[in-house]
Short mmCIF file of C-alpha atoms and ligand atoms in Angstrom, two decimals:
data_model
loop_
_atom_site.label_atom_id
_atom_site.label_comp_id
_atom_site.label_asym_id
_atom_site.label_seq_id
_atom_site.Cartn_x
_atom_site.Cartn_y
_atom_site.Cartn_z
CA UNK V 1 13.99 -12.75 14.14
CA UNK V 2 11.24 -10.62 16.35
CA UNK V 3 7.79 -9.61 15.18
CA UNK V 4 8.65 -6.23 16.69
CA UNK V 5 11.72 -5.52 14.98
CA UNK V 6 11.59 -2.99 12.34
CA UNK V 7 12.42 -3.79 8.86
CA UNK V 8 11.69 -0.61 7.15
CA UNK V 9 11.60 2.87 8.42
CA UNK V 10 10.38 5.95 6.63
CA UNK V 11 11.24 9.21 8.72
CA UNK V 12 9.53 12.70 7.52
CA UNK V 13 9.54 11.62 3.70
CA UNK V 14 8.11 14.60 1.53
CA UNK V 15 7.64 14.20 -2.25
CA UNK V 16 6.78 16.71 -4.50
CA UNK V 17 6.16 16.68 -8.09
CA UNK V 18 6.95 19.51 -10.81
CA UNK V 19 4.06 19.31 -13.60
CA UNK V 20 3.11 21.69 -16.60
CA UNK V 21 0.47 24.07 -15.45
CA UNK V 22 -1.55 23.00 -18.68
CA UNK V 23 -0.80 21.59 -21.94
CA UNK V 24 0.34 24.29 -23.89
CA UNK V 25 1.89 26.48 -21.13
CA UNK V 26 5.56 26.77 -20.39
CA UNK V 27 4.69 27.16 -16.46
CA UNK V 28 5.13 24.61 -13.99
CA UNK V 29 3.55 24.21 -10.60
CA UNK V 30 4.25 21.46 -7.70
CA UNK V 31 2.19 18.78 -6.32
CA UNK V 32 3.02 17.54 -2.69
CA UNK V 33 2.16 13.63 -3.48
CA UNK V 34 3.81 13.03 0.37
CA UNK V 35 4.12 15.40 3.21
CA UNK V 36 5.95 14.40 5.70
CA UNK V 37 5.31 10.62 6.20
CA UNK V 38 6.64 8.63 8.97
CA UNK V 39 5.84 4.83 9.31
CA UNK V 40 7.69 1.66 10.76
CA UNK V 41 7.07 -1.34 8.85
CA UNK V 42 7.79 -4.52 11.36
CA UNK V 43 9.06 -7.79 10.07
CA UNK V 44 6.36 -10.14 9.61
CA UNK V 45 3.23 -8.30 9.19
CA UNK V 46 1.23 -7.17 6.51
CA UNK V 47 0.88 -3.37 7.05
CA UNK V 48 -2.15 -1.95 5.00
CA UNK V 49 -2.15 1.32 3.44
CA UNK V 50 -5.76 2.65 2.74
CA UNK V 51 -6.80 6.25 0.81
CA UNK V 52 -8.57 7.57 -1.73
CA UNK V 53 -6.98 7.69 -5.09
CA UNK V 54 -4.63 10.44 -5.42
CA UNK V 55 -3.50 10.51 -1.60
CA UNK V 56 0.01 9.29 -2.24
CA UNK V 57 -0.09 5.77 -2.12
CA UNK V 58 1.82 4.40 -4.67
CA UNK V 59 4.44 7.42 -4.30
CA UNK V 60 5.31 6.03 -1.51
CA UNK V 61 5.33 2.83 -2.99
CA UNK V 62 7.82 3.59 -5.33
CA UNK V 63 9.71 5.75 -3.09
CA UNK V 64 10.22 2.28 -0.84
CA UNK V 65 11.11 0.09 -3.45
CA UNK V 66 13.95 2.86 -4.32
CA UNK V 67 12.59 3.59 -7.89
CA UNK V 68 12.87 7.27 -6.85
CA UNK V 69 13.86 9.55 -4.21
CA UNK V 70 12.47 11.29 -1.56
CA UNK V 71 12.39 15.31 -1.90
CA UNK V 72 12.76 15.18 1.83
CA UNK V 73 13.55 12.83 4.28
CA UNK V 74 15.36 9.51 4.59
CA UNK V 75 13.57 5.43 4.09
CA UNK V 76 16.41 2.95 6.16
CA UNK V 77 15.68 -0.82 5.10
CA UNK V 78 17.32 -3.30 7.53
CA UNK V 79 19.26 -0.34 8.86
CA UNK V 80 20.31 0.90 5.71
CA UNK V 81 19.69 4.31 4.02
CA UNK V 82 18.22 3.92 0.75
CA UNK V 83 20.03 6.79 -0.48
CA UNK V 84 23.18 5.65 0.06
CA UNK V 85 22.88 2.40 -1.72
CA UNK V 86 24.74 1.37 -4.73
CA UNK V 87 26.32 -1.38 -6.70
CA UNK V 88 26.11 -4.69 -4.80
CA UNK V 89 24.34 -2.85 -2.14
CA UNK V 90 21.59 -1.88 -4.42
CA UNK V 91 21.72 -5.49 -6.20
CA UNK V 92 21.07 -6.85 -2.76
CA UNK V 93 18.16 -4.61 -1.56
CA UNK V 94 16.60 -5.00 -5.26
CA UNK V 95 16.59 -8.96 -4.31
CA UNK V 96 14.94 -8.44 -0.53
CA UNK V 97 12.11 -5.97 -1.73
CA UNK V 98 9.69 -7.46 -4.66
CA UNK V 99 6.58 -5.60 -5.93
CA UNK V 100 3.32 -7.19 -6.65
CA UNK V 101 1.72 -4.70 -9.30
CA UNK V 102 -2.32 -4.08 -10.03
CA UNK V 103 -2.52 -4.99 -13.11
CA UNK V 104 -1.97 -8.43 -14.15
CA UNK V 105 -2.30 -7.66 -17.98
CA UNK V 106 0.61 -5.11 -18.12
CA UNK V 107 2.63 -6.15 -15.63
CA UNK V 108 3.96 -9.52 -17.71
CA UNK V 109 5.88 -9.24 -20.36
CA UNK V 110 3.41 -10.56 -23.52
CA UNK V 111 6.36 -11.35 -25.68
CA UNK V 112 7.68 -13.71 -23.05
CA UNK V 113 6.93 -17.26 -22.01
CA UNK V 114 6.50 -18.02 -17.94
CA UNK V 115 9.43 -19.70 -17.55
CA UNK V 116 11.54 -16.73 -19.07
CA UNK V 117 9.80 -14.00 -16.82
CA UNK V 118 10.15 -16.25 -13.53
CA UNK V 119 13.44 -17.42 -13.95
CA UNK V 120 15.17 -13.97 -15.28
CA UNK V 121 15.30 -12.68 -11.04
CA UNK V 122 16.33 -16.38 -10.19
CA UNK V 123 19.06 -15.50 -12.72
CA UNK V 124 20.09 -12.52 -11.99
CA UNK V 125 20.48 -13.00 -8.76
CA UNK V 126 21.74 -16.19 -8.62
CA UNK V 127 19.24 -17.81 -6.88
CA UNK V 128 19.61 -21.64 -8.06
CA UNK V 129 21.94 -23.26 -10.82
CA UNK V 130 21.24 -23.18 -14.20
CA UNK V 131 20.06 -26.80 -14.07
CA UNK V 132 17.74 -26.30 -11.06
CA UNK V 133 15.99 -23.23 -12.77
CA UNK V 134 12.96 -25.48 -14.68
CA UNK V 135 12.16 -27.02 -11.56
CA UNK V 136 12.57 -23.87 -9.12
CA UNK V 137 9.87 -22.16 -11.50
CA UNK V 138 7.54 -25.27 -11.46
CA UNK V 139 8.00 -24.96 -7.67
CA UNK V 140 7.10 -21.24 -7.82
CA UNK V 141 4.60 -21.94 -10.05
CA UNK V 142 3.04 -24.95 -7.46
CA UNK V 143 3.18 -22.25 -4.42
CA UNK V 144 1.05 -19.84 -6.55
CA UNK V 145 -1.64 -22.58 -6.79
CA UNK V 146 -1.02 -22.87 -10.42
CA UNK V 147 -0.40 -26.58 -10.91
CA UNK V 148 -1.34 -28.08 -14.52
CA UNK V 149 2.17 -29.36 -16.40
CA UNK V 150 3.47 -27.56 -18.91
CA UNK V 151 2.19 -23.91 -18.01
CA UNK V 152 5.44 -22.86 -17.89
CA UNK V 153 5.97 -22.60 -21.36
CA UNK V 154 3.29 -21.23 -22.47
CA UNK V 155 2.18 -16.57 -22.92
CA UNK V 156 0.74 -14.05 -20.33
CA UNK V 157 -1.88 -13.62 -23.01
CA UNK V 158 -2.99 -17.36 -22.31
CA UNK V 159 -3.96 -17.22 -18.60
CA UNK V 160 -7.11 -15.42 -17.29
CA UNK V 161 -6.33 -12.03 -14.70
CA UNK V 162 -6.60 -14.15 -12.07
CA UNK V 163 -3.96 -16.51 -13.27
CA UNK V 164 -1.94 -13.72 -14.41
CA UNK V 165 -1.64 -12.26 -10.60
CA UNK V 166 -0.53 -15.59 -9.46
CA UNK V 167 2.17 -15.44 -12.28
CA UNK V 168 3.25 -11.71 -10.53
CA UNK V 169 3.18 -13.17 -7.29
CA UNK V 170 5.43 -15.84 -8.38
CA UNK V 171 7.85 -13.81 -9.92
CA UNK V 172 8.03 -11.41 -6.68
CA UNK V 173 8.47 -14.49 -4.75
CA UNK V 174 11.70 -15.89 -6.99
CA UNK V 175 14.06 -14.26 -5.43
CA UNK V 176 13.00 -15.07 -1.61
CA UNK V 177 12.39 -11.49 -0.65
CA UNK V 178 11.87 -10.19 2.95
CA UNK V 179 9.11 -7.22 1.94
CA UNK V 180 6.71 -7.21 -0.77
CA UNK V 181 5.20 -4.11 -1.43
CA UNK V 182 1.93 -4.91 -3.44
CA UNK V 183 0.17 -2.09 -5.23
CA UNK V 184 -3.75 -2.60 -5.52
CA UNK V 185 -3.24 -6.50 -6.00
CA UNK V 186 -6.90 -6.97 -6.45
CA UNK V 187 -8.08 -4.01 -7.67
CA UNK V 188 -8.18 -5.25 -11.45
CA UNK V 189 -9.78 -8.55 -10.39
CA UNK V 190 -13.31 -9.65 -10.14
CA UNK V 191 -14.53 -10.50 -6.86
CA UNK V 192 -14.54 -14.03 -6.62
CA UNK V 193 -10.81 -14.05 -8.14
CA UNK V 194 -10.24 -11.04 -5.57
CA UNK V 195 -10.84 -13.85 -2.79
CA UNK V 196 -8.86 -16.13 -3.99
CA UNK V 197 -5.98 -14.20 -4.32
CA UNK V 198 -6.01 -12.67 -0.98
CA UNK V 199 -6.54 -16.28 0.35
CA UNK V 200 -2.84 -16.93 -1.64
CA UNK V 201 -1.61 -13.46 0.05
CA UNK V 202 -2.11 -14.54 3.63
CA UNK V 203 -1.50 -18.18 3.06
CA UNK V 204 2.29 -17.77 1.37
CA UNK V 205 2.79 -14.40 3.70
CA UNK V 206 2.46 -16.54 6.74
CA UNK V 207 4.54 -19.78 5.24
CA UNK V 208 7.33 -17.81 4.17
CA UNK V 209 7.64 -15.23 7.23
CA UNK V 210 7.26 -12.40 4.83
CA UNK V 211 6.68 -8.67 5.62
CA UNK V 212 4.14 -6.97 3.24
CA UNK V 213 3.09 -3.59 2.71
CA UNK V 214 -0.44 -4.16 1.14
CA UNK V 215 -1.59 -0.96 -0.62
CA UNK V 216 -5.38 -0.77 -1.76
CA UNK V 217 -8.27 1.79 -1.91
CA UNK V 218 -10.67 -0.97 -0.73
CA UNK V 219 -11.39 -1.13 3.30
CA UNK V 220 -12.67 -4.43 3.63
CA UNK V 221 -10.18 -6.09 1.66
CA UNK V 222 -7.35 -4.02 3.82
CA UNK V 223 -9.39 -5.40 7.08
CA UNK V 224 -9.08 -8.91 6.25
CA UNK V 225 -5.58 -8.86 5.10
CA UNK V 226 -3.88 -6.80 7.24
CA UNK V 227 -2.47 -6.82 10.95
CA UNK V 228 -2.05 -2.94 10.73
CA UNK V 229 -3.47 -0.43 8.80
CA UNK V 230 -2.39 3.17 7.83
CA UNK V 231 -5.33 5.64 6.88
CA UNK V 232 -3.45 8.05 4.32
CA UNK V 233 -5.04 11.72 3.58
CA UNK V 234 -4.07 14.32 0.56
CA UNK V 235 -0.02 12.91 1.65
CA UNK V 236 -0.14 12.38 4.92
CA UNK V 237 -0.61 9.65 7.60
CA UNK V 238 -3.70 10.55 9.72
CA UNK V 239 -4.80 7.63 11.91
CA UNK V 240 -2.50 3.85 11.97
CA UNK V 241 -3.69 1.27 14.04
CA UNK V 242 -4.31 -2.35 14.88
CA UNK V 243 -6.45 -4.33 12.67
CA UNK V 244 -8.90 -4.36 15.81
CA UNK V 245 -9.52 -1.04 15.76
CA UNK V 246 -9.76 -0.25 12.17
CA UNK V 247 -13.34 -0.97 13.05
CA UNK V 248 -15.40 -2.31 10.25
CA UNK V 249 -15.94 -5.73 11.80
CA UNK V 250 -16.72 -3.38 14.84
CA UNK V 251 -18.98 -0.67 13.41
CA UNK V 252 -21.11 0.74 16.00
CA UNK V 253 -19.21 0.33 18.85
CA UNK V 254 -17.46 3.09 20.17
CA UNK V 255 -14.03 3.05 18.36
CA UNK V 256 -12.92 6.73 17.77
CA UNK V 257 -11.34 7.56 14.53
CA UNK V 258 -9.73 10.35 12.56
CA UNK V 259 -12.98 11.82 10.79
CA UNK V 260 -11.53 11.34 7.52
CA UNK V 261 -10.94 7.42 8.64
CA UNK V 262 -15.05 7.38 9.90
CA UNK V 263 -15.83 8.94 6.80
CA UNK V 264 -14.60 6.50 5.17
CA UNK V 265 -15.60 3.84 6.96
CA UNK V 266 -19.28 4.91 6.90
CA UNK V 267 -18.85 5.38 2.86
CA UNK V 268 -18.22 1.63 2.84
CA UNK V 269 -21.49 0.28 1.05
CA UNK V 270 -23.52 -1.45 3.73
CA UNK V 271 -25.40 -4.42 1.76
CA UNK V 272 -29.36 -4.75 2.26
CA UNK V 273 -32.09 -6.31 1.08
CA UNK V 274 -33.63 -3.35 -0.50
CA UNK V 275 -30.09 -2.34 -1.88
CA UNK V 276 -30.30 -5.32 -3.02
CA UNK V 277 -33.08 -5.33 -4.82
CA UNK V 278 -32.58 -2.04 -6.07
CA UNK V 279 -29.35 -3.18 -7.22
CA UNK V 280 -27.36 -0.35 -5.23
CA UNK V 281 -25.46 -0.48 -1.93
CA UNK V 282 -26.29 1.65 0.60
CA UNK V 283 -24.19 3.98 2.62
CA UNK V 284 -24.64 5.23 6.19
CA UNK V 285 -23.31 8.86 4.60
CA UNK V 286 -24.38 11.00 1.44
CA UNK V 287 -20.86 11.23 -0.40
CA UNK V 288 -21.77 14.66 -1.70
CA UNK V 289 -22.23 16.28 1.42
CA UNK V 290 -20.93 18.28 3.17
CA UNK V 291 -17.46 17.76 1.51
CA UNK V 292 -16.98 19.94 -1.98
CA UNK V 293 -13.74 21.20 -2.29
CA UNK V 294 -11.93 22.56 -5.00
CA UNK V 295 -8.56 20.99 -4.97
CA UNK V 296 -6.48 23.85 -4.78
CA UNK V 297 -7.38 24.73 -1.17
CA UNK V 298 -6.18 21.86 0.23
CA UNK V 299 -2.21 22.21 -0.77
CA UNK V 300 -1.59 25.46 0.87
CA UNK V 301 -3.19 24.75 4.35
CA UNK V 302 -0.99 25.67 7.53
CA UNK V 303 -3.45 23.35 9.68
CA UNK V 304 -5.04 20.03 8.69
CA UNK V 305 -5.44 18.86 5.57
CA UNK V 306 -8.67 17.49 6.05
CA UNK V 307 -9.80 20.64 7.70
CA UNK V 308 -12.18 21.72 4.94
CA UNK V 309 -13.97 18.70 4.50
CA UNK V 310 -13.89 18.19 8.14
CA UNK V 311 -17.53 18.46 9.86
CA UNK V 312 -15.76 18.77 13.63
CA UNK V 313 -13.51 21.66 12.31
CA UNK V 314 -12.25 24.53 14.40
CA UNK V 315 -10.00 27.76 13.56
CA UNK V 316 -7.20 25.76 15.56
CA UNK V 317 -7.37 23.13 13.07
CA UNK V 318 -6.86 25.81 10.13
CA UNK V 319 -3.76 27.12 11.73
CA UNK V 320 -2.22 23.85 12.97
CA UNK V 321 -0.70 20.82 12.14
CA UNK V 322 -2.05 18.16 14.45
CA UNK V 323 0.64 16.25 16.66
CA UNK V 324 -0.14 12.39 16.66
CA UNK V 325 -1.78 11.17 19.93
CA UNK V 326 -1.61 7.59 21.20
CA UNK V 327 -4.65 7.21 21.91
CA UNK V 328 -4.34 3.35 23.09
CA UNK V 329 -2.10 0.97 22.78
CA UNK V 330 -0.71 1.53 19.05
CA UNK V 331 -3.22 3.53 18.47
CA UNK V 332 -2.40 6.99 16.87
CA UNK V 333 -4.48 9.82 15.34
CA UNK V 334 -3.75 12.93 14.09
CA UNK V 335 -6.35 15.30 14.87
CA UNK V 336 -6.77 17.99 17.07
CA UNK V 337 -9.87 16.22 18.35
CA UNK V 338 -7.96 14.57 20.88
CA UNK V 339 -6.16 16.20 23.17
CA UNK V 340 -2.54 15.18 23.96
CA UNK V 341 -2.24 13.62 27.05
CA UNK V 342 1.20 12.23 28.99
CA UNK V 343 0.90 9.72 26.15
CA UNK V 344 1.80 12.19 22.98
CA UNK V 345 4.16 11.29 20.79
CA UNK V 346 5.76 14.57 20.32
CA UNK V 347 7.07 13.69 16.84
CA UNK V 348 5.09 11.92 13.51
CA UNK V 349 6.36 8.78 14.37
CA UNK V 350 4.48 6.01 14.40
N1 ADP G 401 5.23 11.06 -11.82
C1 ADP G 401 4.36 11.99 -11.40
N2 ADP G 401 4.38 13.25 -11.88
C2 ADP G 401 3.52 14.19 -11.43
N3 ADP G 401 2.57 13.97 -10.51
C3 ADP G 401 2.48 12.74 -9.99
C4 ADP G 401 3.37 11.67 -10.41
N4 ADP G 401 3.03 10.55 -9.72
C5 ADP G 401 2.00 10.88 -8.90
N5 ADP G 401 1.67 12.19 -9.07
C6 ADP G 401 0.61 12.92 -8.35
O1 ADP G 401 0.82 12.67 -6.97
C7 ADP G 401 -0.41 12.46 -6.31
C8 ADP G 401 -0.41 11.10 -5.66
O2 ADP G 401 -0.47 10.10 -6.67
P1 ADP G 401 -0.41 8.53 -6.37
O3 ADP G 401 0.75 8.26 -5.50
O4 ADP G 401 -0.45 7.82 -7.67
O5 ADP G 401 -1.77 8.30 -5.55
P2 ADP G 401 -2.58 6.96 -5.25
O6 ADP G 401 -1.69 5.79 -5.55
O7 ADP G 401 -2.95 7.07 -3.79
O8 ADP G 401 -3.80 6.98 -6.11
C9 ADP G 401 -1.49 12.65 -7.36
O9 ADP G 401 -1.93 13.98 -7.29
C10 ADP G 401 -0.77 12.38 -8.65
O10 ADP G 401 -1.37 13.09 -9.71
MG1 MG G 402 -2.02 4.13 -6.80
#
């Protein structure tokens, strides 16, 4: 097994979305939640997926763990069209991808206990014999750091958030899965729990050789975790790169970025004393400025989709789509800020 190899590609994926205009009125319109995605997950690394709510993320989520399909495009797991799965096929590929949810509270079952909602994929799928199931889910239970006796048999409603994740990372874990796509894993948790957990991410990610696709609007949290990251915009990959260059750890040095990636880097709340003591966090960037929108503009663009919130914007960025450029080493942006050079891709691949 090579870190390089590629466990799960997704090749010009489009999803769109047909919604009620309003509440009362018969017409529909469509929302483009992906455009055109391309991304190679490799085996073995956590792969983080960063945006601002609404961008597409856990579309494409779902669109990976085959809980619906594509409106364009293909996703190949392990060389294997999603598409085209069925029966065993699909029982299989529902046993090597596992989902880590963001909220603890409705993601367990309340009515019930931990043994039942761990063992049911060990079941399913056959993992261990009947006899062996107690002790597999103490085991799972043990790898999750949660280690007092009995816990098994007791209620979701028992165990703090924290706990709770633990309990969902278990359960994704059961059936020894090769890629865990986890939605916001954090998100619902308070900061010092948010720690921990991540600590538990990287620490069973790295024991077990798994591959993870770690989805979250938070950049600092993506920066620790991840060995790549994926900046995500209105549906569409912009800028993926090597932890190294995402650039927090590295902010003001000269790193370049897809604007919408510095802008969101520099919206990052930058802790100071006087924030501090004022209680607020302050940001290198006014958030209001110079970036109001109204939604609607954004879907119809020929160009880039960040091209009306973009402060470097020119009239070739209204009329095209920018090509990604390599701009080092698995590096890629796409933004007609940098020029292609004998490096360009030539397609959205990356
Ligand atoms: N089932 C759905 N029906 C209609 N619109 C949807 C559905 N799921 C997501 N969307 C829309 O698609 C866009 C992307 O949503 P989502 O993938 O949830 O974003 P994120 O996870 O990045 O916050 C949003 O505009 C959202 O309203
Ligand atoms: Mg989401």
């Amino acid at each position: 097994m090579h870190k390089d190899e590629i466990i799960c590609t997704i090749q010009g994926v489009s999803k769109l979305y047909r919604v009620k205009k309003g509440f009362f009125s018969a017409k529909t319109m469509e929302i483009q939640a992906l455009d055109n995605v391309s991304l190679k997950v490799r085996r073995q690394e956590i792969l983080g997926l960063v945006g601002e709510s609404g961008c597409g993320k856990s579309t494409l989520a779902r669109l990976i763990l085959g809980l619906e399909k594509p409106s364009a495009g293909k996703i190949n797991f392990e060389g294997i069209d999603l598409s085209a799965l069925k029966g065993d096929h699909l029982k299989r590929f529902r046993k090597k991808v596992q989902m880590v949810f963001q909220d603890p509270f409705s993601s367990l079952n309340p009515k019930k206990t931990i043994f039942q909602i761990i063992s049911q994929p060990l079941r399913i799928h056959g993992i261990c014999p009947r006899s062996e199931l107690r002790r597999e889910v103490r085991r799972l239970l043990e790898m999750a750091g949660l280690h007092n006796p009995g816990i098994e048999n007791r209620y979701p409603h028992e165990f703090s958030g924290g706990q709770r994740q633990r309990i969902g990372i278990a359960r994704a874990l059961a059936t020894r899965p090769d890629l865990v796509v986890m939605d916001e894993p954090t998100s619902a948790l308070d900061v010092s729990i948010q720690a921990q957990i991540i600590n538990l991410i990287l620490d069973l990610q790295e024991s077990r050789n798994i591959t993870c696709l770690f989805i979250s609007h938070d950049l600092p949290i993506v920066e620790f975790v991840s060995h790549r990251v994926a900046v995500m915009y209105k549906g569409a990959i912009v800028e993926i790169m090597p932890k190294e260059r995402f650039g927090l750890v590295q902010k003001g040095l000269d790193t370049p970025h897809h604007p919408y990636t510095d802008f969101l880097m520099k919206s990052v709340p930058v802790p100071t004393p006087e924030a501090s003591m004022c209680g607020t966090g302050q940001t290198d960037h006014d958030l209001e400025e110079p970036f109001e929108v109204k939604s609607s503009r954004w879907d119809n663009l020929s160009g880039c989709k960040f091209y009306p919130r973009c402060p470097h914007a020119t009239q070739k960025c209204k009329d095209e789509k920018p090509l990604p450029v390599e701009i080092s080493q698995g590096h890629t942006i796409f933004c007609h800020l940098f020029t292609p050079s004998d490096k360009e891709l030539g397609t959205n691949e990356v």
